[in-house]
Amino acid sequence: MGKLRLLLAANLISTVGTGVTSYLIIWLLIDQLNQSVLYGILTMVTMAFVFFSSPFLGSLVDRHSRKSIFLKLEIIGAVTLFIFLILFDISNLLNMILVVLLTLYNTTYDSIKYPTLSALTQEMFNQSEYSKVNSSLEVQGQAALMISSGLAACLIGQISMTLILIMNVITYVIASILIYKLPYQSSSSIKEQSHSTKSVSYWANFTSSLQYLFHRKVMFVLLLTTFVPSIVIIVANYLDPIFVYHFLNEGPSVIGIANIFYAIGAISAGFITYQMSKKVGDIPGIILFMILFATSIMAIFIIPHSFTFIAASLLLGNANASIRIFRKSYLFHYVDNAFMGRVNSLINAFKLLGQISLIGILTITVVPAGNSNVGYVILFLIVIVSLFITFYLYVKKVRKLK
């Protein structure tokens, strides 16, 4: 599968480049510009931006060639970084403006890229290849995360920012070349859909996806419930340092080791899930790994120890990545490609809303009281509820459709 190798290489290089850029932005804001408050405000603003712009971004993906969007994102990224490279260090005010604009572009890039990548992947490959492709993309994604984290740790603050930016521009250029070489041709049905959607407004285009999901309520609810582990992982990233530092009284080394084990578990999921997909369906696979996910979360509360935390991180990485692979395969099998961008953006908006709500709940309840360990019980209960809903819908509804 030459086109799969080309897609994986392009996505790996672009993900590493944007990953290092993200770490660089945080370092510039907090360490160099001493703008910790601005960093917090930017985080909230970008979350709100993604949430409210999701109707436009999702429609954008479904109205245009997915390969063209992916290619333009890389080209614009290279130009944006190059301009940043030239203008940075002229004045403090301009520096902050430039960093804010770069942060907004990075956020927009991610918000468009991942729905585009899902739609492009579904369009380029056959149904029989979905499991292998999604497993490969998961392994590639986790490898890119580890590489970008390692590069950021070794390069940022050690060599000049100019050299780091030049390296990142090069990654955008190389990714652009690889994407350009991708063998891609839109199907006739997708072209017809694209022409018809361009004749209406972006908002009307997006509301059509709501109608599409309204007539597929079971699928919509399943997509929402199976996204819960992903939401919980993001919230756990906020809760984990508080739990380790204040409850376990351990140092940052525990967090670092746990992150490594999480990545190892996530990478192994790509190999395990592909083999499992040959024997079990998408929803049964999700249910099995949701049980493992819930058990791992609860273990942190029952046995509050650094070794338990690290072991649980390994299992959580494996379970969350496996659920994501099975969910993508389910999405590819049951969502029409013409609606893939809008459906992905809508689900991501709900995911973001869930993250903000959960972090808010923990921030005003268990964290101020010094009971960060109880936060894992709350996360466990949320996963269990979503697990029961998923199981119920599978048994009562999905099997009847077969």
PDB file of C-alpha atoms in Angstrom, residues 164-306:
ATOM      1  CA  ILE A 164      14.201  25.586  15.418  1.00  0.00           C
ATOM      2  CA  LEU A 165      11.809  27.658  13.300  1.00  0.00           C
ATOM      3  CA  ILE A 166      13.799  26.930  10.136  1.00  0.00           C
ATOM      4  CA  MET A 167      13.614  23.202  10.919  1.00  0.00           C
ATOM      5  CA  ASN A 168       9.853  23.488  11.419  1.00  0.00           C
ATOM      6  CA  VAL A 169       9.423  25.358   8.118  1.00  0.00           C
ATOM      7  CA  ILE A 170      11.316  22.525   6.416  1.00  0.00           C
ATOM      8  CA  THR A 171       8.927  19.943   7.923  1.00  0.00           C
ATOM      9  CA  TYR A 172       5.965  21.861   6.440  1.00  0.00           C
ATOM     10  CA  VAL A 173       7.681  21.953   3.029  1.00  0.00           C
ATOM     11  CA  ILE A 174       8.540  18.238   3.045  1.00  0.00           C
ATOM     12  CA  ALA A 175       4.997  17.351   4.176  1.00  0.00           C
ATOM     13  CA  SER A 176       3.600  19.522   1.352  1.00  0.00           C
ATOM     14  CA  ILE A 177       5.667  17.628  -1.231  1.00  0.00           C
ATOM     15  CA  LEU A 178       4.534  14.237   0.105  1.00  0.00           C
ATOM     16  CA  ILE A 179       0.864  15.311   0.203  1.00  0.00           C
ATOM     17  CA  TYR A 180       1.140  16.632  -3.355  1.00  0.00           C
ATOM     18  CA  LYS A 181       2.356  13.175  -4.458  1.00  0.00           C
ATOM     19  CA  LEU A 182      -0.597  11.387  -2.837  1.00  0.00           C
ATOM     20  CA  PRO A 183      -2.594   9.454  -5.467  1.00  0.00           C
ATOM     21  CA  TYR A 184      -6.021  10.992  -4.905  1.00  0.00           C
ATOM     22  CA  GLN A 185      -9.159  11.253  -6.976  1.00  0.00           C
ATOM     23  CA  SER A 186     -12.577  12.237  -5.631  1.00  0.00           C
ATOM     24  CA  SER A 187     -15.367   9.815  -6.476  1.00  0.00           C
ATOM     25  CA  SER A 188     -18.141  11.086  -8.751  1.00  0.00           C
ATOM     26  CA  SER A 189     -20.660  11.040  -5.880  1.00  0.00           C
ATOM     27  CA  ILE A 190     -18.376  13.152  -3.712  1.00  0.00           C
ATOM     28  CA  LYS A 191     -17.890  15.644  -6.540  1.00  0.00           C
ATOM     29  CA  GLU A 192     -21.648  15.943  -6.986  1.00  0.00           C
ATOM     30  CA  GLN A 193     -22.099  16.465  -3.244  1.00  0.00           C
ATOM     31  CA  SER A 194     -19.356  19.080  -3.243  1.00  0.00           C
ATOM     32  CA  HIS A 195     -20.980  21.067  -6.072  1.00  0.00           C
ATOM     33  CA  SER A 196     -24.389  20.949  -4.383  1.00  0.00           C
ATOM     34  CA  THR A 197     -23.068  22.050  -0.966  1.00  0.00           C
ATOM     35  CA  LYS A 198     -21.222  25.030  -2.462  1.00  0.00           C
ATOM     36  CA  SER A 199     -24.540  26.513  -3.573  1.00  0.00           C
ATOM     37  CA  VAL A 200     -25.721  26.992   0.029  1.00  0.00           C
ATOM     38  CA  SER A 201     -24.315  28.884   3.014  1.00  0.00           C
ATOM     39  CA  TYR A 202     -21.824  27.330   5.400  1.00  0.00           C
ATOM     40  CA  TRP A 203     -24.372  27.410   8.229  1.00  0.00           C
ATOM     41  CA  ALA A 204     -27.091  25.749   6.108  1.00  0.00           C
ATOM     42  CA  ASN A 205     -24.478  23.221   5.040  1.00  0.00           C
ATOM     43  CA  PHE A 206     -23.684  22.471   8.677  1.00  0.00           C
ATOM     44  CA  THR A 207     -27.340  22.208   9.782  1.00  0.00           C
ATOM     45  CA  SER A 208     -27.776  19.514   7.143  1.00  0.00           C
ATOM     46  CA  SER A 209     -25.330  17.409   9.168  1.00  0.00           C
ATOM     47  CA  LEU A 210     -27.562  17.864  12.234  1.00  0.00           C
ATOM     48  CA  GLN A 211     -30.508  16.582  10.200  1.00  0.00           C
ATOM     49  CA  TYR A 212     -28.328  13.724   8.950  1.00  0.00           C
ATOM     50  CA  LEU A 213     -27.484  12.690  12.525  1.00  0.00           C
ATOM     51  CA  PHE A 214     -31.046  13.294  13.758  1.00  0.00           C
ATOM     52  CA  HIS A 215     -32.195  10.508  11.446  1.00  0.00           C
ATOM     53  CA  ARG A 216     -29.417   8.282  12.802  1.00  0.00           C
ATOM     54  CA  LYS A 217     -29.913   8.785  16.540  1.00  0.00           C
ATOM     55  CA  VAL A 218     -28.365   5.478  17.601  1.00  0.00           C
ATOM     56  CA  MET A 219     -25.189   6.150  15.651  1.00  0.00           C
ATOM     57  CA  PHE A 220     -25.019   9.724  16.997  1.00  0.00           C
ATOM     58  CA  VAL A 221     -25.372   8.644  20.638  1.00  0.00           C
ATOM     59  CA  LEU A 222     -22.837   5.850  20.137  1.00  0.00           C
ATOM     60  CA  LEU A 223     -20.341   8.327  18.730  1.00  0.00           C
ATOM     61  CA  LEU A 224     -20.878  10.609  21.731  1.00  0.00           C
ATOM     62  CA  THR A 225     -20.574   7.865  24.365  1.00  0.00           C
ATOM     63  CA  THR A 226     -17.510   6.305  22.765  1.00  0.00           C
ATOM     64  CA  PHE A 227     -15.822   9.720  22.819  1.00  0.00           C
ATOM     65  CA  VAL A 228     -16.063   9.854  26.635  1.00  0.00           C
ATOM     66  CA  PRO A 229     -12.676   8.117  27.253  1.00  0.00           C
ATOM     67  CA  SER A 230     -10.966  10.732  25.070  1.00  0.00           C
ATOM     68  CA  ILE A 231     -12.613  13.480  27.121  1.00  0.00           C
ATOM     69  CA  VAL A 232     -11.590  11.783  30.376  1.00  0.00           C
ATOM     70  CA  ILE A 233      -7.951  11.520  29.233  1.00  0.00           C
ATOM     71  CA  ILE A 234      -7.766  15.270  28.583  1.00  0.00           C
ATOM     72  CA  VAL A 235      -9.304  15.983  31.991  1.00  0.00           C
ATOM     73  CA  ALA A 236      -6.919  13.478  33.607  1.00  0.00           C
ATOM     74  CA  ASN A 237      -3.999  15.435  32.122  1.00  0.00           C
ATOM     75  CA  TYR A 238      -5.189  18.314  34.302  1.00  0.00           C
ATOM     76  CA  LEU A 239      -5.841  16.114  37.367  1.00  0.00           C
ATOM     77  CA  ASP A 240      -2.728  13.894  37.233  1.00  0.00           C
ATOM     78  CA  PRO A 241      -0.066  16.467  38.257  1.00  0.00           C
ATOM     79  CA  ILE A 242      -2.213  17.654  41.184  1.00  0.00           C
ATOM     80  CA  PHE A 243      -2.726  14.050  42.320  1.00  0.00           C
ATOM     81  CA  VAL A 244       0.961  13.118  41.971  1.00  0.00           C
ATOM     82  CA  TYR A 245       2.430  16.267  43.551  1.00  0.00           C
ATOM     83  CA  HIS A 246      -0.084  16.939  46.323  1.00  0.00           C
ATOM     84  CA  PHE A 247      -1.645  13.552  47.133  1.00  0.00           C
ATOM     85  CA  LEU A 248       1.194  11.094  46.439  1.00  0.00           C
ATOM     86  CA  ASN A 249       3.885  13.657  47.342  1.00  0.00           C
ATOM     87  CA  GLU A 250       5.989  12.519  44.400  1.00  0.00           C
ATOM     88  CA  GLY A 251       8.107  14.532  41.951  1.00  0.00           C
ATOM     89  CA  PRO A 252       7.859  15.258  38.225  1.00  0.00           C
ATOM     90  CA  SER A 253       9.785  12.054  37.400  1.00  0.00           C
ATOM     91  CA  VAL A 254       6.611  10.038  38.117  1.00  0.00           C
ATOM     92  CA  ILE A 255       4.659  12.138  35.602  1.00  0.00           C
ATOM     93  CA  GLY A 256       7.428  11.752  33.021  1.00  0.00           C
ATOM     94  CA  ILE A 257       7.649   7.958  33.434  1.00  0.00           C
ATOM     95  CA  ALA A 258       3.843   7.659  33.353  1.00  0.00           C
ATOM     96  CA  ASN A 259       3.727   9.633  30.067  1.00  0.00           C
ATOM     97  CA  ILE A 260       6.300   7.299  28.529  1.00  0.00           C
ATOM     98  CA  PHE A 261       4.308   4.230  29.606  1.00  0.00           C
ATOM     99  CA  TYR A 262       1.107   5.830  28.292  1.00  0.00           C
ATOM    100  CA  ALA A 263       2.756   6.324  24.883  1.00  0.00           C
ATOM    101  CA  ILE A 264       4.024   2.716  24.872  1.00  0.00           C
ATOM    102  CA  GLY A 265       0.505   1.484  25.628  1.00  0.00           C
ATOM    103  CA  ALA A 266      -0.967   3.667  22.886  1.00  0.00           C
ATOM    104  CA  ILE A 267       1.563   2.479  20.300  1.00  0.00           C
ATOM    105  CA  SER A 268       0.948  -1.182  21.191  1.00  0.00           C
ATOM    106  CA  ALA A 269      -2.784  -0.590  20.633  1.00  0.00           C
ATOM    107  CA  GLY A 270      -2.154  -0.128  16.920  1.00  0.00           C
ATOM    108  CA  PHE A 271      -0.861  -3.695  16.633  1.00  0.00           C
ATOM    109  CA  ILE A 272      -3.277  -5.322  19.089  1.00  0.00           C
ATOM    110  CA  THR A 273      -6.412  -3.689  17.698  1.00  0.00           C
ATOM    111  CA  TYR A 274      -5.663  -4.642  14.102  1.00  0.00           C
ATOM    112  CA  GLN A 275      -5.488  -8.314  15.081  1.00  0.00           C
ATOM    113  CA  MET A 276      -8.608  -8.051  17.251  1.00  0.00           C
ATOM    114  CA  SER A 277     -10.599  -6.361  14.466  1.00  0.00           C
ATOM    115  CA  LYS A 278     -10.409  -9.593  12.486  1.00  0.00           C
ATOM    116  CA  LYS A 279     -12.380 -11.380  15.226  1.00  0.00           C
ATOM    117  CA  VAL A 280     -14.612  -8.763  16.893  1.00  0.00           C
ATOM    118  CA  GLY A 281     -16.718  -5.884  15.577  1.00  0.00           C
ATOM    119  CA  ASP A 282     -16.126  -2.203  16.174  1.00  0.00           C
ATOM    120  CA  ILE A 283     -18.662  -1.689  18.998  1.00  0.00           C
ATOM    121  CA  PRO A 284     -17.806  -4.935  20.889  1.00  0.00           C
ATOM    122  CA  GLY A 285     -14.138  -3.910  20.684  1.00  0.00           C
ATOM    123  CA  ILE A 286     -14.987  -0.475  22.086  1.00  0.00           C
ATOM    124  CA  ILE A 287     -16.974  -2.057  24.954  1.00  0.00           C
ATOM    125  CA  LEU A 288     -14.093  -4.369  25.907  1.00  0.00           C
ATOM    126  CA  PHE A 289     -11.564  -1.536  26.041  1.00  0.00           C
ATOM    127  CA  MET A 290     -13.979   0.782  27.854  1.00  0.00           C
ATOM    128  CA  ILE A 291     -14.111  -1.863  30.618  1.00  0.00           C
ATOM    129  CA  LEU A 292     -10.290  -1.900  30.732  1.00  0.00           C
ATOM    130  CA  PHE A 293     -10.266   1.913  30.734  1.00  0.00           C
ATOM    131  CA  ALA A 294     -12.741   2.180  33.630  1.00  0.00           C
ATOM    132  CA  THR A 295     -10.884  -0.473  35.649  1.00  0.00           C
ATOM    133  CA  SER A 296      -7.562   1.359  35.196  1.00  0.00           C
ATOM    134  CA  ILE A 297      -9.068   4.686  36.321  1.00  0.00           C
ATOM    135  CA  MET A 298     -10.556   3.095  39.446  1.00  0.00           C
ATOM    136  CA  ALA A 299      -7.271   1.338  40.299  1.00  0.00           C
ATOM    137  CA  ILE A 300      -5.604   4.735  40.785  1.00  0.00           C
ATOM    138  CA  PHE A 301      -8.170   5.579  43.471  1.00  0.00           C
ATOM    139  CA  ILE A 302      -8.222   2.156  45.189  1.00  0.00           C
ATOM    140  CA  ILE A 303      -4.402   1.785  45.323  1.00  0.00           C
ATOM    141  CA  PRO A 304      -2.961   5.327  45.480  1.00  0.00           C
ATOM    142  CA  HIS A 305       0.700   4.614  44.742  1.00  0.00           C
ATOM    143  CA  SER A 306       3.162   5.801  42.108  1.00  0.00           C
TER     144      SER A 306
END
